[in-house]
């Protein structure tokens, strides 16, 4: 049974209930004042508490998609290989290999030209040699004859850390939201490339080119656009946008600021504004002060030329810890007089999927209005 399986949650709940019933049933027998009885009471109480915490943890993980499987949870996921499926689209050696396809549920029909298509893919970076899974959403227009010669703008969508790419489809509903917005005339058809910034699991690289390590920023700034454009009718860099939540939001802002020639617009949902150094990141900078400074968006705004890009940041007055920092960041960008800044500030909302689902429609509409079809 997988970590995100309903059977796993059901078994955990059943086990917790049995422990509770067993504790109540056996408590009179363990009411004596000897070490065996005391040890039994402590053991039953501890086991019941752990079982309840396990139920809560599994339920929360299912709701927010923090970990995809047991290996992801335990930090033993090390496989970064690219699956080459010769029966799927994409020739052998292509930087994008399509593993499977599915329609966008609930959007009317099962044909790609009416419901769009979600492709599960493996992407390999030609220069960085980073390999990572992703999901690519192709809008219905991509398959319609009248659009057969047209290229489409691209929005890269990043999860948080640890996060899963699948959660961007199933929990945050990016493809379904994009289709609703297009049908309502609030967004132009676009390709969505959905993946997590954790391209070297389980390490959190914060989209940094780590010295003697994963060249994550180069992957997102060079290899990913090259791979997508080689496989899909995607517009040129400069007609691309990038959006992410939490760690992915920090990455989106940084990539748009560092590479405005690639990403015309970047949106950070509940982002941070500098890369942390902790147990999940390790030493990202290896003593390189310039690298550390460039990863600090505050430093970048003060010391580098203002990038010609558009930024969007989100927060909430109650529930988010980055509210004051977000207001400060907005003021800092406004002071540059060159970089454009917008914001979504909710009255209340925590650092969670429910809050981000409230922000995603307006974010996609905003980012679509800043992308060209070139």
Short mmCIF file of C-alpha atoms in Angstrom, two decimals:
data_model
loop_
_atom_site.label_atom_id
_atom_site.label_comp_id
_atom_site.label_asym_id
_atom_site.label_seq_id
_atom_site.Cartn_x
_atom_site.Cartn_y
_atom_site.Cartn_z
CA UNK A 1 0.00 0.00 0.00
CA UNK A 2 1.34 3.39 -1.01
CA UNK A 3 1.79 6.32 1.31
CA UNK A 4 -1.00 8.27 -0.38
CA UNK A 5 -3.37 5.28 -0.70
CA UNK A 6 -6.78 5.44 0.98
CA UNK A 7 -6.18 1.85 2.13
CA UNK A 8 -3.13 3.01 4.08
CA UNK A 9 -5.19 5.68 5.83
CA UNK A 10 -8.00 3.21 6.53
CA UNK A 11 -5.59 0.67 8.04
CA UNK A 12 -3.99 3.37 10.20
CA UNK A 13 -7.40 4.50 11.49
CA UNK A 14 -8.46 0.90 12.18
CA UNK A 15 -5.22 0.25 14.06
CA UNK A 16 -5.71 3.41 16.17
CA UNK A 17 -9.30 2.42 17.01
CA UNK A 18 -8.22 -1.08 18.03
CA UNK A 19 -5.49 0.33 20.24
CA UNK A 20 -7.97 2.69 21.90
CA UNK A 21 -10.47 -0.12 22.53
CA UNK A 22 -7.68 -2.38 23.76
CA UNK A 23 -6.45 0.31 26.15
CA UNK A 24 -9.91 0.75 27.66
CA UNK A 25 -10.41 -3.04 27.86
CA UNK A 26 -7.06 -3.80 29.49
CA UNK A 27 -6.85 -0.76 31.78
CA UNK A 28 -8.42 -2.50 34.85
CA UNK A 29 -5.91 -5.32 34.56
CA UNK A 30 -3.07 -2.80 34.51
CA UNK A 31 -4.25 -0.83 37.52
CA UNK A 32 -1.72 -2.39 39.87
CA UNK A 33 1.32 -0.56 41.27
CA UNK A 34 4.10 -2.74 39.98
CA UNK A 35 6.56 -2.11 37.20
CA UNK A 36 4.86 -4.46 34.74
CA UNK A 37 1.47 -2.77 35.13
CA UNK A 38 2.96 0.73 34.89
CA UNK A 39 4.99 -0.27 31.83
CA UNK A 40 1.86 -1.70 30.23
CA UNK A 41 -0.13 1.48 30.81
CA UNK A 42 2.67 3.66 29.45
CA UNK A 43 3.10 1.39 26.44
CA UNK A 44 -0.59 1.37 25.55
CA UNK A 45 -0.93 5.15 25.92
CA UNK A 46 2.20 5.77 23.87
CA UNK A 47 1.13 3.35 21.11
CA UNK A 48 -2.34 4.91 20.93
CA UNK A 49 -0.90 8.43 20.70
CA UNK A 50 1.54 7.39 17.96
CA UNK A 51 -1.25 5.71 16.03
CA UNK A 52 -3.37 8.87 16.21
CA UNK A 53 -0.44 11.02 15.06
CA UNK A 54 0.16 8.58 12.18
CA UNK A 55 -3.48 8.90 11.09
CA UNK A 56 -3.24 12.69 11.22
CA UNK A 57 0.07 12.72 9.34
CA UNK A 58 -1.19 10.43 6.56
CA UNK A 59 -4.39 12.47 6.19
CA UNK A 60 -2.49 15.77 6.03
CA UNK A 61 -0.04 14.33 3.49
CA UNK A 62 -2.93 13.19 1.31
CA UNK A 63 -4.48 16.65 1.47
CA UNK A 64 -1.33 18.64 0.74
CA UNK A 65 0.87 16.20 -1.19
CA UNK A 66 4.09 16.72 0.78
CA UNK A 67 5.48 13.23 0.06
CA UNK A 68 4.66 11.03 -2.92
CA UNK A 69 5.70 7.63 -1.51
CA UNK A 70 7.50 5.90 1.35
CA UNK A 71 10.93 6.43 -0.23
CA UNK A 72 10.20 10.14 -0.57
CA UNK A 73 9.18 10.29 3.10
CA UNK A 74 12.25 8.39 4.31
CA UNK A 75 14.65 10.33 2.10
CA UNK A 76 15.83 7.23 0.25
CA UNK A 77 14.66 8.38 -3.19
CA UNK A 78 17.82 8.61 -5.27
CA UNK A 79 16.75 7.42 -8.72
CA UNK A 80 17.18 10.27 -11.19
CA UNK A 81 17.21 8.19 -14.34
CA UNK A 82 15.06 9.00 -17.36
CA UNK A 83 12.63 6.30 -18.50
CA UNK A 84 12.90 5.90 -22.27
CA UNK A 85 9.55 4.58 -23.51
CA UNK A 86 10.03 3.72 -27.19
CA UNK A 87 6.30 3.21 -27.68
CA UNK A 88 5.52 6.71 -26.48
CA UNK A 89 5.94 9.92 -28.42
CA UNK A 90 9.42 11.33 -28.58
CA UNK A 91 12.34 9.63 -30.37
CA UNK A 92 15.03 7.83 -28.35
CA UNK A 93 17.46 10.36 -26.98
CA UNK A 94 14.89 13.16 -27.01
CA UNK A 95 15.13 15.45 -23.95
CA UNK A 96 11.40 14.83 -23.36
CA UNK A 97 10.01 11.30 -23.13
CA UNK A 98 6.25 10.88 -22.77
CA UNK A 99 5.42 8.13 -20.28
CA UNK A 100 1.61 8.33 -20.28
CA UNK A 101 -1.28 10.59 -21.25
CA UNK A 102 -4.66 11.45 -19.73
CA UNK A 103 -7.45 13.94 -20.28
CA UNK A 104 -8.45 16.76 -17.98
CA UNK A 105 -11.33 15.29 -16.01
CA UNK A 106 -14.65 17.03 -15.98
CA UNK A 107 -13.96 19.22 -18.99
CA UNK A 108 -16.31 17.54 -21.47
CA UNK A 109 -15.34 14.47 -23.45
CA UNK A 110 -12.15 12.48 -23.64
CA UNK A 111 -10.72 13.72 -26.93
CA UNK A 112 -7.66 15.99 -26.66
CA UNK A 113 -9.21 18.58 -29.00
CA UNK A 114 -12.13 19.06 -26.59
CA UNK A 115 -10.68 18.20 -23.15
CA UNK A 116 -6.99 18.92 -23.60
CA UNK A 117 -4.34 16.45 -22.53
CA UNK A 118 -2.01 15.93 -19.59
CA UNK A 119 1.22 14.15 -20.43
CA UNK A 120 3.41 12.56 -17.79
CA UNK A 121 6.95 13.05 -19.04
CA UNK A 122 10.58 12.65 -18.13
CA UNK A 123 12.79 15.62 -18.95
CA UNK A 124 16.57 15.41 -19.31
CA UNK A 125 18.80 18.48 -19.30
CA UNK A 126 21.37 18.34 -22.09
CA UNK A 127 23.91 20.61 -20.38
CA UNK A 128 23.22 20.00 -16.69
CA UNK A 129 22.41 16.27 -17.04
CA UNK A 130 19.59 16.77 -14.56
CA UNK A 131 16.68 14.39 -15.13
CA UNK A 132 13.29 14.97 -13.56
CA UNK A 133 9.67 13.88 -14.00
CA UNK A 134 7.02 16.43 -14.90
CA UNK A 135 3.48 16.86 -16.17
CA UNK A 136 2.73 18.84 -19.32
CA UNK A 137 -0.75 20.20 -19.95
CA UNK A 138 -1.64 20.84 -23.57
CA UNK A 139 -4.83 22.90 -24.08
CA UNK A 140 -7.58 21.68 -26.45
CA UNK A 141 -6.53 24.32 -28.98
CA UNK A 142 -3.14 22.57 -29.31
CA UNK A 143 -4.92 19.68 -31.07
CA UNK A 144 -7.38 21.66 -33.18
CA UNK A 145 -6.66 22.00 -36.92
CA UNK A 146 -6.95 25.78 -37.00
CA UNK A 147 -4.04 26.05 -34.53
CA UNK A 148 -1.75 23.45 -36.14
CA UNK A 149 0.89 26.01 -37.13
CA UNK A 150 0.64 28.11 -33.99
CA UNK A 151 3.08 28.18 -31.09
CA UNK A 152 1.75 28.57 -27.57
CA UNK A 153 3.01 30.57 -24.59
CA UNK A 154 4.40 28.46 -21.77
CA UNK A 155 3.89 28.72 -18.03
CA UNK A 156 6.26 26.70 -15.84
CA UNK A 157 4.54 25.73 -12.59
CA UNK A 158 6.61 24.73 -9.55
CA UNK A 159 5.51 23.00 -6.37
CA UNK A 160 6.92 23.74 -2.95
CA UNK A 161 9.44 21.63 -1.05
CA UNK A 162 9.22 18.71 -0.75
CA UNK A 163 5.99 18.71 -2.78
CA UNK A 164 5.01 16.56 -5.75
CA UNK A 165 4.39 17.46 -9.36
CA UNK A 166 1.17 15.42 -9.32
CA UNK A 167 -0.26 17.65 -6.60
CA UNK A 168 -0.16 20.55 -9.06
CA UNK A 169 -2.64 18.58 -11.19
CA UNK A 170 -4.77 16.81 -8.57
CA UNK A 171 -4.69 19.20 -5.59
CA UNK A 172 -4.11 22.65 -7.03
CA UNK A 173 -6.00 21.95 -10.29
CA UNK A 174 -3.82 24.06 -12.58
CA UNK A 175 -4.96 22.44 -15.88
CA UNK A 176 -8.66 22.57 -14.98
CA UNK A 177 -8.36 26.19 -13.80
CA UNK A 178 -6.55 27.19 -17.00
CA UNK A 179 -9.30 25.63 -19.13
CA UNK A 180 -12.05 27.41 -17.20
CA UNK A 181 -10.23 30.73 -17.62
CA UNK A 182 -9.75 30.21 -21.37
CA UNK A 183 -13.43 29.35 -21.83
CA UNK A 184 -14.37 32.47 -19.88
CA UNK A 185 -12.12 34.61 -22.07
CA UNK A 186 -9.85 35.54 -19.15
CA UNK A 187 -6.74 33.69 -20.33
CA UNK A 188 -5.19 32.71 -23.64
CA UNK A 189 -4.47 29.01 -24.31
CA UNK A 190 -1.07 28.08 -22.92
CA UNK A 191 1.12 25.06 -22.29
CA UNK A 192 1.69 24.34 -18.61
CA UNK A 193 4.88 22.51 -17.57
CA UNK A 194 4.36 21.32 -14.00
CA UNK A 195 7.20 19.97 -11.88
CA UNK A 196 8.81 20.31 -8.50
CA UNK A 197 11.97 22.36 -7.92
CA UNK A 198 13.50 19.38 -6.12
CA UNK A 199 15.41 18.03 -9.12
CA UNK A 200 18.01 16.26 -6.94
CA UNK A 201 15.83 14.56 -4.29
CA UNK A 202 15.82 14.60 -1.36
CA UNK A 203 18.01 17.72 -1.36
CA UNK A 204 16.37 21.14 -1.47
CA UNK A 205 18.57 23.06 -3.89
CA UNK A 206 16.45 26.26 -3.85
CA UNK A 207 17.02 26.55 -7.63
CA UNK A 208 20.69 27.36 -7.06
CA UNK A 209 23.63 26.30 -9.24
CA UNK A 210 25.37 24.43 -6.42
CA UNK A 211 29.18 24.40 -6.78
CA UNK A 212 30.23 20.85 -7.63
CA UNK A 213 26.55 19.88 -7.34
CA UNK A 214 23.23 20.13 -9.20
CA UNK A 215 23.11 23.09 -11.58
CA UNK A 216 19.46 23.71 -10.84
CA UNK A 217 19.16 27.33 -11.96
CA UNK A 218 20.78 26.53 -15.30
CA UNK A 219 18.39 23.62 -15.74
CA UNK A 220 15.33 25.86 -15.35
CA UNK A 221 16.80 28.78 -17.29
CA UNK A 222 18.32 26.88 -20.22
CA UNK A 223 17.74 23.14 -20.36
CA UNK A 224 14.03 23.11 -19.58
CA UNK A 225 13.07 25.71 -22.22
CA UNK A 226 15.27 23.97 -24.80
CA UNK A 227 13.74 20.57 -24.05
CA UNK A 228 10.15 21.83 -24.16
CA UNK A 229 10.66 23.79 -27.37
CA UNK A 230 12.30 20.78 -29.03
CA UNK A 231 9.27 18.61 -28.32
CA UNK A 232 6.25 20.93 -28.35
CA UNK A 233 4.98 23.90 -30.35
CA UNK A 234 6.10 26.21 -27.59
CA UNK A 235 6.90 29.87 -27.93
CA UNK A 236 10.43 31.16 -27.64
CA UNK A 237 11.91 32.13 -24.27
CA UNK A 238 10.72 35.64 -23.64
CA UNK A 239 7.16 34.43 -24.09
CA UNK A 240 7.40 32.27 -20.98
CA UNK A 241 6.13 32.76 -17.46
CA UNK A 242 6.83 30.91 -14.23
CA UNK A 243 4.76 30.49 -11.08
CA UNK A 244 5.26 28.54 -7.86
CA UNK A 245 4.18 28.25 -4.27
CA UNK A 246 6.38 28.47 -1.17
CA UNK A 247 9.89 27.34 -2.21
CA UNK A 248 8.64 27.16 -5.78
CA UNK A 249 7.45 30.75 -5.42
CA UNK A 250 10.93 31.89 -4.39
CA UNK A 251 12.36 30.01 -7.38
CA UNK A 252 9.84 31.63 -9.73
CA UNK A 253 10.73 35.15 -8.58
CA UNK A 254 14.45 34.49 -8.70
CA UNK A 255 14.37 32.93 -12.17
CA UNK A 256 12.30 35.81 -13.55
CA UNK A 257 14.70 38.34 -11.99
CA UNK A 258 17.89 36.55 -13.02
CA UNK A 259 16.68 35.55 -16.51
CA UNK A 260 14.18 38.13 -17.82
CA UNK A 261 15.19 37.13 -21.36
CA UNK A 262 13.57 33.75 -20.67
CA UNK A 263 10.78 34.49 -18.19
CA UNK A 264 8.76 37.59 -18.98
CA UNK A 265 6.77 37.18 -15.79
CA UNK A 266 7.23 35.38 -12.47
CA UNK A 267 4.66 34.81 -9.71
CA UNK A 268 5.45 33.69 -6.17
CA UNK A 269 2.56 32.39 -4.06
CA UNK A 270 3.56 32.73 -0.39
CA UNK A 271 7.24 32.95 -1.36
CA UNK A 272 10.37 33.48 0.63
CA UNK A 273 12.88 36.02 -0.64
CA UNK A 274 16.24 34.39 0.04
CA UNK A 275 17.58 30.86 0.10
CA UNK A 276 17.85 29.30 3.55
CA UNK A 277 20.71 27.16 4.80
CA UNK A 278 19.41 24.24 6.83
CA UNK A 279 19.43 20.46 7.05
CA UNK A 280 17.39 20.11 3.85
CA UNK A 281 19.62 22.36 1.74
CA UNK A 282 23.08 21.62 3.05
CA UNK A 283 25.76 24.11 2.07
CA UNK A 284 24.37 25.52 -1.17
CA UNK A 285 27.06 28.12 -1.74
CA UNK A 286 30.33 26.44 -0.72
CA UNK A 287 31.72 29.75 0.52
CA UNK A 288 30.94 31.56 -2.76
CA UNK A 289 29.80 34.99 -1.53
CA UNK A 290 28.69 36.16 -4.97
CA UNK A 291 26.46 33.10 -5.37
CA UNK A 292 25.00 33.62 -1.90
CA UNK A 293 24.30 37.29 -2.63
CA UNK A 294 22.60 36.62 -5.97
CA UNK A 295 20.32 34.09 -4.27
CA UNK A 296 19.18 36.86 -1.91
CA UNK A 297 16.47 38.82 -3.76
CA UNK A 298 16.87 41.80 -1.41
CA UNK A 299 20.59 42.02 -2.26
CA UNK A 300 19.84 41.60 -5.96
CA UNK A 301 17.43 44.53 -5.99
CA UNK A 302 19.96 46.79 -4.27
CA UNK A 303 23.09 45.88 -6.23
CA UNK A 304 22.12 44.60 -9.70
CA UNK A 305 20.45 46.43 -12.59
CA UNK A 306 16.67 46.21 -12.31
CA UNK A 307 15.47 43.36 -14.55
CA UNK A 308 12.93 44.03 -17.28
CA UNK A 309 10.34 41.55 -16.03
CA UNK A 310 6.97 41.49 -14.26
CA UNK A 311 6.59 40.03 -10.77
CA UNK A 312 3.57 39.00 -8.72
CA UNK A 313 3.70 38.15 -5.01
CA UNK A 314 0.96 36.90 -2.70
CA UNK A 315 0.43 36.79 1.04
CA UNK A 316 -2.30 37.25 3.64
CA UNK A 317 -2.67 39.64 6.55
CA UNK A 318 -3.52 36.79 8.93
CA UNK A 319 -2.07 33.31 8.59
CA UNK A 320 1.11 33.93 6.60
CA UNK A 321 4.49 34.61 8.17
CA UNK A 322 5.80 36.47 5.11
CA UNK A 323 3.25 39.31 5.13
CA UNK A 324 5.61 42.06 6.34
CA UNK A 325 8.44 40.77 4.17
CA UNK A 326 6.13 40.80 1.16
CA UNK A 327 5.16 44.43 1.73
CA UNK A 328 8.86 45.29 2.05
CA UNK A 329 9.64 43.42 -1.17
CA UNK A 330 6.88 45.26 -3.04
CA UNK A 331 8.30 48.60 -1.89
CA UNK A 332 11.83 47.55 -2.87
CA UNK A 333 10.74 46.59 -6.38
CA UNK A 334 8.72 49.79 -6.79
CA UNK A 335 11.85 51.77 -5.93
CA UNK A 336 13.69 50.33 -8.95
CA UNK A 337 11.31 52.16 -11.34
CA UNK A 338 11.95 49.43 -13.94
CA UNK A 339 10.79 46.05 -12.69
CA UNK A 340 6.98 45.79 -12.55
CA UNK A 341 5.34 44.44 -9.39
CA UNK A 342 1.79 43.30 -8.59
CA UNK A 343 0.33 41.58 -5.55
CA UNK A 344 -2.54 39.56 -4.15
CA UNK A 345 -3.04 40.18 -0.43
CA UNK A 346 -5.79 38.16 1.25
CA UNK A 347 -7.35 39.15 4.55
CA UNK A 348 -6.63 35.67 5.90
CA UNK A 349 -5.18 32.43 4.62
CA UNK A 350 -2.52 29.99 5.74
CA UNK A 351 0.47 28.50 4.01
CA UNK A 352 -1.56 25.75 2.37
CA UNK A 353 -3.29 24.44 -0.75
CA UNK A 354 -6.65 26.00 0.09
CA UNK A 355 -5.11 29.47 0.15
CA UNK A 356 -3.20 28.92 -3.09
CA UNK A 357 -6.31 27.62 -4.87
CA UNK A 358 -7.92 30.98 -4.07
CA UNK A 359 -4.99 32.80 -5.69
CA UNK A 360 -4.30 30.63 -8.74
CA UNK A 361 -7.13 31.87 -11.04
CA UNK A 362 -6.12 35.52 -10.68
CA UNK A 363 -2.44 34.56 -10.97
CA UNK A 364 -2.91 32.66 -14.25
CA UNK A 365 -4.99 35.51 -15.67
CA UNK A 366 -2.27 37.99 -14.66
CA UNK A 367 0.56 35.94 -16.11
CA UNK A 368 -1.30 35.21 -19.35
CA UNK A 369 -1.71 38.91 -20.00
CA UNK A 370 2.06 39.37 -19.90
CA UNK A 371 3.08 36.59 -22.29
CA UNK A 372 3.41 36.81 -26.05
CA UNK A 373 2.96 34.03 -28.64
CA UNK A 374 6.34 34.67 -30.22
#
